[in-house]
Tab-separated table of C-alpha atoms and ligand atoms in Angstrom:
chain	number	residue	atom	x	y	z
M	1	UNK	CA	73.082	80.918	250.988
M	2	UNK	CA	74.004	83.662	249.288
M	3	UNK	CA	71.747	84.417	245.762
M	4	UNK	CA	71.612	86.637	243.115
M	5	UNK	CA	67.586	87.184	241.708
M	6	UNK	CA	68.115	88.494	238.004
M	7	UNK	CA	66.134	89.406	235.351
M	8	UNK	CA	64.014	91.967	233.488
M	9	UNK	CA	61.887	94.491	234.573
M	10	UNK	CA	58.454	92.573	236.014
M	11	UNK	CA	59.946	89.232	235.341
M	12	UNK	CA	59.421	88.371	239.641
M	13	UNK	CA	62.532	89.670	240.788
M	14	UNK	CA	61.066	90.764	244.214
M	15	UNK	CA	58.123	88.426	244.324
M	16	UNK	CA	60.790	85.442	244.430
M	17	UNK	CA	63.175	87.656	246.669
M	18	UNK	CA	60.898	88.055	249.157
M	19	UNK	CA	59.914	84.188	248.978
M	20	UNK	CA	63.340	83.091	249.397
M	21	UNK	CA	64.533	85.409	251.755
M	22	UNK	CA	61.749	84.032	254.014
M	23	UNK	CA	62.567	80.645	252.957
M	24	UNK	CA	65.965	80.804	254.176
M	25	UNK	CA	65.549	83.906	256.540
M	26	UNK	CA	68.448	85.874	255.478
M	27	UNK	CA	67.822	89.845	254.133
M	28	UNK	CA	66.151	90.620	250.770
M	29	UNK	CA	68.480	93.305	249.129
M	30	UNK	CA	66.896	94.982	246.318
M	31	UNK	CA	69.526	97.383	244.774
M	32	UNK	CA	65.724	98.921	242.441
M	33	UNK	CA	63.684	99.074	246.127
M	34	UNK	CA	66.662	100.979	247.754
M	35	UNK	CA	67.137	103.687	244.991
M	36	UNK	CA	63.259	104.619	245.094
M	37	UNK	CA	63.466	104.653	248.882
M	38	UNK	CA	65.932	107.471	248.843
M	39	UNK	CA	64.810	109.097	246.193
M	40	UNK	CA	61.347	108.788	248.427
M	41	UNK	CA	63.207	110.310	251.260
M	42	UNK	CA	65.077	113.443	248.670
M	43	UNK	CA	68.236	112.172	249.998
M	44	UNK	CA	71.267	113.583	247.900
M	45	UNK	CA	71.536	109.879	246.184
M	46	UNK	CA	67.912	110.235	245.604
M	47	UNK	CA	68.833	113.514	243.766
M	48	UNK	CA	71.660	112.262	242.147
M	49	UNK	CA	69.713	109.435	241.005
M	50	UNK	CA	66.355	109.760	240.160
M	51	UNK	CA	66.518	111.325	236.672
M	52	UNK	CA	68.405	108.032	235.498
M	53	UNK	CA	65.570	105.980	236.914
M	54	UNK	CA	63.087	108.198	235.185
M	55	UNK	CA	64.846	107.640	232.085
M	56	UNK	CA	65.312	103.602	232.600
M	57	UNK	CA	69.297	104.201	232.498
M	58	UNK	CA	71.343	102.077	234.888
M	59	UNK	CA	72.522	103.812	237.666
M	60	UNK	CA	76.566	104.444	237.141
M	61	UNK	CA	78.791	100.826	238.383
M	62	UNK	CA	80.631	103.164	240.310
M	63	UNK	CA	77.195	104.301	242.874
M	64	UNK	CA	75.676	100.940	242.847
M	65	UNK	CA	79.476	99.343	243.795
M	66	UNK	CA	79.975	101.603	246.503
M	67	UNK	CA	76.423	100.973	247.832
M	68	UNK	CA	76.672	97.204	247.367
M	69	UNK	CA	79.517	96.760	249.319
M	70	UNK	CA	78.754	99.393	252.265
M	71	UNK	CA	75.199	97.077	252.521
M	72	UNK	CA	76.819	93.926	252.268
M	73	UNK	CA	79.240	94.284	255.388
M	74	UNK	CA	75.837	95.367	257.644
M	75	UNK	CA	75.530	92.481	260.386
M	76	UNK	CA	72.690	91.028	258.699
M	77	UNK	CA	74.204	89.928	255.602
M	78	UNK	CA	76.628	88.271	257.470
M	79	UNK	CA	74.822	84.714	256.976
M	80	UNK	CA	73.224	85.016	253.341
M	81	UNK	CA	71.949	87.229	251.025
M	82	UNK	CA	69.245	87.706	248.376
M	83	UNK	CA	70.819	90.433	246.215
M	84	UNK	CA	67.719	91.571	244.155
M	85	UNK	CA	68.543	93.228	240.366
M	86	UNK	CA	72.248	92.835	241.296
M	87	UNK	CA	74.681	93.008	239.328
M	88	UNK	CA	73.533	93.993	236.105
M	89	UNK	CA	77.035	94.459	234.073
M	90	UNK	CA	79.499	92.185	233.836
M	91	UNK	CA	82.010	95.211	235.833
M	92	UNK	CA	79.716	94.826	238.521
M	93	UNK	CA	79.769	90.841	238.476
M	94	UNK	CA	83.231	91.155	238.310
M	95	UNK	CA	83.846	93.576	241.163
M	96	UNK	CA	81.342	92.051	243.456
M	97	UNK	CA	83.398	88.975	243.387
M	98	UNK	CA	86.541	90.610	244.010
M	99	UNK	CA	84.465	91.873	247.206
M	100	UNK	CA	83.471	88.221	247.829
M	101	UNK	CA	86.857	86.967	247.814
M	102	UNK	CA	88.178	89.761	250.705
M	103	UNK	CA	85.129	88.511	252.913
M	104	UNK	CA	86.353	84.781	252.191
M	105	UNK	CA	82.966	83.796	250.318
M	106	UNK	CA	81.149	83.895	246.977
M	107	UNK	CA	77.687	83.530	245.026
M	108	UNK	CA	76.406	80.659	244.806
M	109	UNK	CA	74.085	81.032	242.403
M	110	UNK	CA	72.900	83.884	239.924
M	111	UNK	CA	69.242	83.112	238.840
M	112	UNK	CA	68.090	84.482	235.860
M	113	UNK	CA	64.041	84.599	235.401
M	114	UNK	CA	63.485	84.180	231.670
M	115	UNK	CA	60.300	85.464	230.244
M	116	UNK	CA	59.004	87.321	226.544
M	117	UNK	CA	59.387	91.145	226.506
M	118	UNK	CA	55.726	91.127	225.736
M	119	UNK	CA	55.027	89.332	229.669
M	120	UNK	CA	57.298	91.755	231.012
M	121	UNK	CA	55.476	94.892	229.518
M	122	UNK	CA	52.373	93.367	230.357
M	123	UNK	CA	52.860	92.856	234.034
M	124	UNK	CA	55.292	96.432	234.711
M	125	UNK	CA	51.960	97.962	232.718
M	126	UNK	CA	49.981	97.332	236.425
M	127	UNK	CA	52.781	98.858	238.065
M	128	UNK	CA	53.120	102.763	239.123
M	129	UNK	CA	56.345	103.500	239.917
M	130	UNK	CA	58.602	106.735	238.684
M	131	UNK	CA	60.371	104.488	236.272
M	132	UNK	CA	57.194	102.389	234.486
M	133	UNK	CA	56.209	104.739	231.819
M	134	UNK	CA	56.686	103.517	228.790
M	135	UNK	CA	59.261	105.121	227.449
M	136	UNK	CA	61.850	104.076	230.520
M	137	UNK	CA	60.359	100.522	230.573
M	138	UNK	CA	61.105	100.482	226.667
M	139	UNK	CA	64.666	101.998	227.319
M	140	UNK	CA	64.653	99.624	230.694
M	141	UNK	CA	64.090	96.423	228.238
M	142	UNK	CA	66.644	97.262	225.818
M	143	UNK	CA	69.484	97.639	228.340
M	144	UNK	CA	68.302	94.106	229.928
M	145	UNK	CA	69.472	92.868	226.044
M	146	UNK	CA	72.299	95.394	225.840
M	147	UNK	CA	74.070	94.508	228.982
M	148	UNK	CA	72.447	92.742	231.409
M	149	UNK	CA	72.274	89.400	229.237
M	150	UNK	CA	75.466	89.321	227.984
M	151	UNK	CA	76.376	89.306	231.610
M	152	UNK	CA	74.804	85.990	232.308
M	153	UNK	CA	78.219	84.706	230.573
M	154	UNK	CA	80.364	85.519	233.344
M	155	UNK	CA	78.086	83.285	235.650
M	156	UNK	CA	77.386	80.433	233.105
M	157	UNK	CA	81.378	80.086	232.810
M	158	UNK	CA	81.543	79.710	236.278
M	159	UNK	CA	79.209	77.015	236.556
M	160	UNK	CA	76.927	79.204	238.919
M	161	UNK	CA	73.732	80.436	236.409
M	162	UNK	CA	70.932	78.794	236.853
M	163	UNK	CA	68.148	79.554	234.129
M	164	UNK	CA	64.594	79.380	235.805
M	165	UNK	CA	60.928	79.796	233.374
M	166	UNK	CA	59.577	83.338	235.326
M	167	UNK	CA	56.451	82.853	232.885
M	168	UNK	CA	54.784	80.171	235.140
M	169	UNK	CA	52.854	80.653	238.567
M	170	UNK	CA	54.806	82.619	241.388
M	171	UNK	CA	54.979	79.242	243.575
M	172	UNK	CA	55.678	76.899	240.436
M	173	UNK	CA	58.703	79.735	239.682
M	174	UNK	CA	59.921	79.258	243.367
M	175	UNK	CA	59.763	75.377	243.407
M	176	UNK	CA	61.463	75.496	240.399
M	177	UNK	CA	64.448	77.396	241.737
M	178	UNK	CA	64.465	75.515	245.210
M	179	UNK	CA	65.027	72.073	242.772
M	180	UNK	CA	67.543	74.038	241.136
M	181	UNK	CA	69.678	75.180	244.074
M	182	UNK	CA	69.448	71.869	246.186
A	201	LIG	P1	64.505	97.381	239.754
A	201	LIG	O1	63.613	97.769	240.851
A	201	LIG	O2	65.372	96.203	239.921
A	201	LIG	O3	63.557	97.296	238.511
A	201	LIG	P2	63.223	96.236	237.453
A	201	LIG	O4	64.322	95.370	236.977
A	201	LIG	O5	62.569	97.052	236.416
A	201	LIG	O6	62.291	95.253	238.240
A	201	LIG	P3	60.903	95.517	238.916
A	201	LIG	O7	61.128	95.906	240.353
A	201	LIG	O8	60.081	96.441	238.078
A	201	LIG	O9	60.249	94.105	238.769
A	201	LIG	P4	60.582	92.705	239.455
A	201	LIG	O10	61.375	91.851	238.541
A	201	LIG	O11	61.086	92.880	240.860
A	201	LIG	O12	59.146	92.081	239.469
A	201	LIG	P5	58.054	92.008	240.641
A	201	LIG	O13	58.324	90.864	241.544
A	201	LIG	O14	57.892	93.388	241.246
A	201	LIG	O15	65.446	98.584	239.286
A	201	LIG	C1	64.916	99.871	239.012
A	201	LIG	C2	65.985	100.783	238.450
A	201	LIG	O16	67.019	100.975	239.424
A	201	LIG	C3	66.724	100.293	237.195
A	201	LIG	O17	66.024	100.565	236.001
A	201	LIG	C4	68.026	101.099	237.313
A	201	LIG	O18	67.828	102.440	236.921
A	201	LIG	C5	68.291	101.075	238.788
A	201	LIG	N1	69.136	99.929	239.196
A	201	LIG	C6	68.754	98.877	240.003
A	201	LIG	N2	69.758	97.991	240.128
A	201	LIG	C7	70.797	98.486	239.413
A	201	LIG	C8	72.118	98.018	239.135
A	201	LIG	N3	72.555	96.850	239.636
A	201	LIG	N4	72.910	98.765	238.333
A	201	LIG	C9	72.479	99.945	237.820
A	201	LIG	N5	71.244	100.440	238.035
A	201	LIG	C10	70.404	99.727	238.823
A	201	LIG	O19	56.770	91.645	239.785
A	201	LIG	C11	56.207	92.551	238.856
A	201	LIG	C12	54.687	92.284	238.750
A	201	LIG	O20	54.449	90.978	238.240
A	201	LIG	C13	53.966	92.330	240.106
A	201	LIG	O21	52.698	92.920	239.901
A	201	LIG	C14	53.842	90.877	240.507
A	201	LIG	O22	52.726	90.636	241.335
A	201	LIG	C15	53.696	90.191	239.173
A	201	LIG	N6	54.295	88.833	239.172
A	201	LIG	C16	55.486	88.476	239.732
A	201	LIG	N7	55.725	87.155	239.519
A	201	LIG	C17	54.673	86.700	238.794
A	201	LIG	C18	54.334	85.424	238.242
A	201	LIG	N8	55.153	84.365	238.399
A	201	LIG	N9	53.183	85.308	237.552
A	201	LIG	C19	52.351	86.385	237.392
A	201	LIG	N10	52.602	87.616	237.894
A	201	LIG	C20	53.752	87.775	238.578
């Protein structure tokens, strides 16, 4: 199975990563958990990143392309995927299907977790990482409507989007997508 967990900031991204991941035991990639890690560890893509996640920018297609595919041909991900926050413009929908087609697979499904900006500000509010202050989770919420939505085209087209209500109970959300999928 190979998934793609989209939507905006808070909306349960990880929380229904990490449930499906388990579900179907194959590795949780979250493209957001693996930028604050190395910015964590000062590595020079930490550096070169972490004023953009400060900010609430997207990180350039070209970095997150590069680091996409380099984690996608580890031996774990040989199986299935949960690819967390990825992609998030339609160039990097695009490209990671080129990818897909060299490696003789695809997506199956891109999941997008809908839920009101006000639920999203509401439940980032409780969070504390570098990129929740208001201003980047303002800037972070505009560039979900900007370019991340529009992107949901490429994967409606295609047959493969799959729109799931994020504003219900974590295990209700899940459910919902397992129906969805089977
Ligand atoms: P990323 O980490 O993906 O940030 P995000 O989209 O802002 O998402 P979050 O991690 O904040 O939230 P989530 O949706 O995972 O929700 P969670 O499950 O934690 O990306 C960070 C940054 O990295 C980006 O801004 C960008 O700069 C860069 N980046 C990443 N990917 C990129 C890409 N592809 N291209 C370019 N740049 C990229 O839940 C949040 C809270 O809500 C938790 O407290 C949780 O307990 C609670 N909760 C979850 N589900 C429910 C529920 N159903 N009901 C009630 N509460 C719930």
């Amino acid at each position: 199975m190979r998934l793609l967990i989209l939507g905006g900031p808070g909306s349960g991204k990880g929380t229904q990563s990490q449930k499906l991941s388990e579900h179907f035991g194959i590795p949780w990639i979250s493209t957001g958990d693996t930028l604050r890690a190395e910015i964590a560890a000062d590595s020079p893509l930490g550096q070169q990143v972490s004023e953009t996640l400060a900010k609430g920018e997207l990180v350039s297609d070209k970095l997150m392309i590069a680091l996409i595919k380099e984690r996608l041909q580890q031996p774990d991900a040989a199986k299935g995927w949960i690819l967390d926050g990825y992609p998030r413009t339609a160039f990097q929908a695009e490209e990671l299907d080129f990818f897909l087609d060299t490696l003789n697979t695809q997506v199956n499904y891109a999941i997008w977790l809908e839920l009101p900006a006000h639920a999203l500000i509401e439940r980032s509010e409780n969070r504390a990482a570098i990129d929740d202050n208001p201003e980047a989770l303002r800037r972070r919420i505009e560039t979900l409507a900007e370019t991340t939505i529009p992107m949901l085209e490429y994967y409606d087209y295609r047959q493969r989007l799959l729109r799931i209500d994020g504003n219900q109970p974590p295990d209700d959300v899940k459910r919902e997508i397992l129906g969805g999928i089977s």
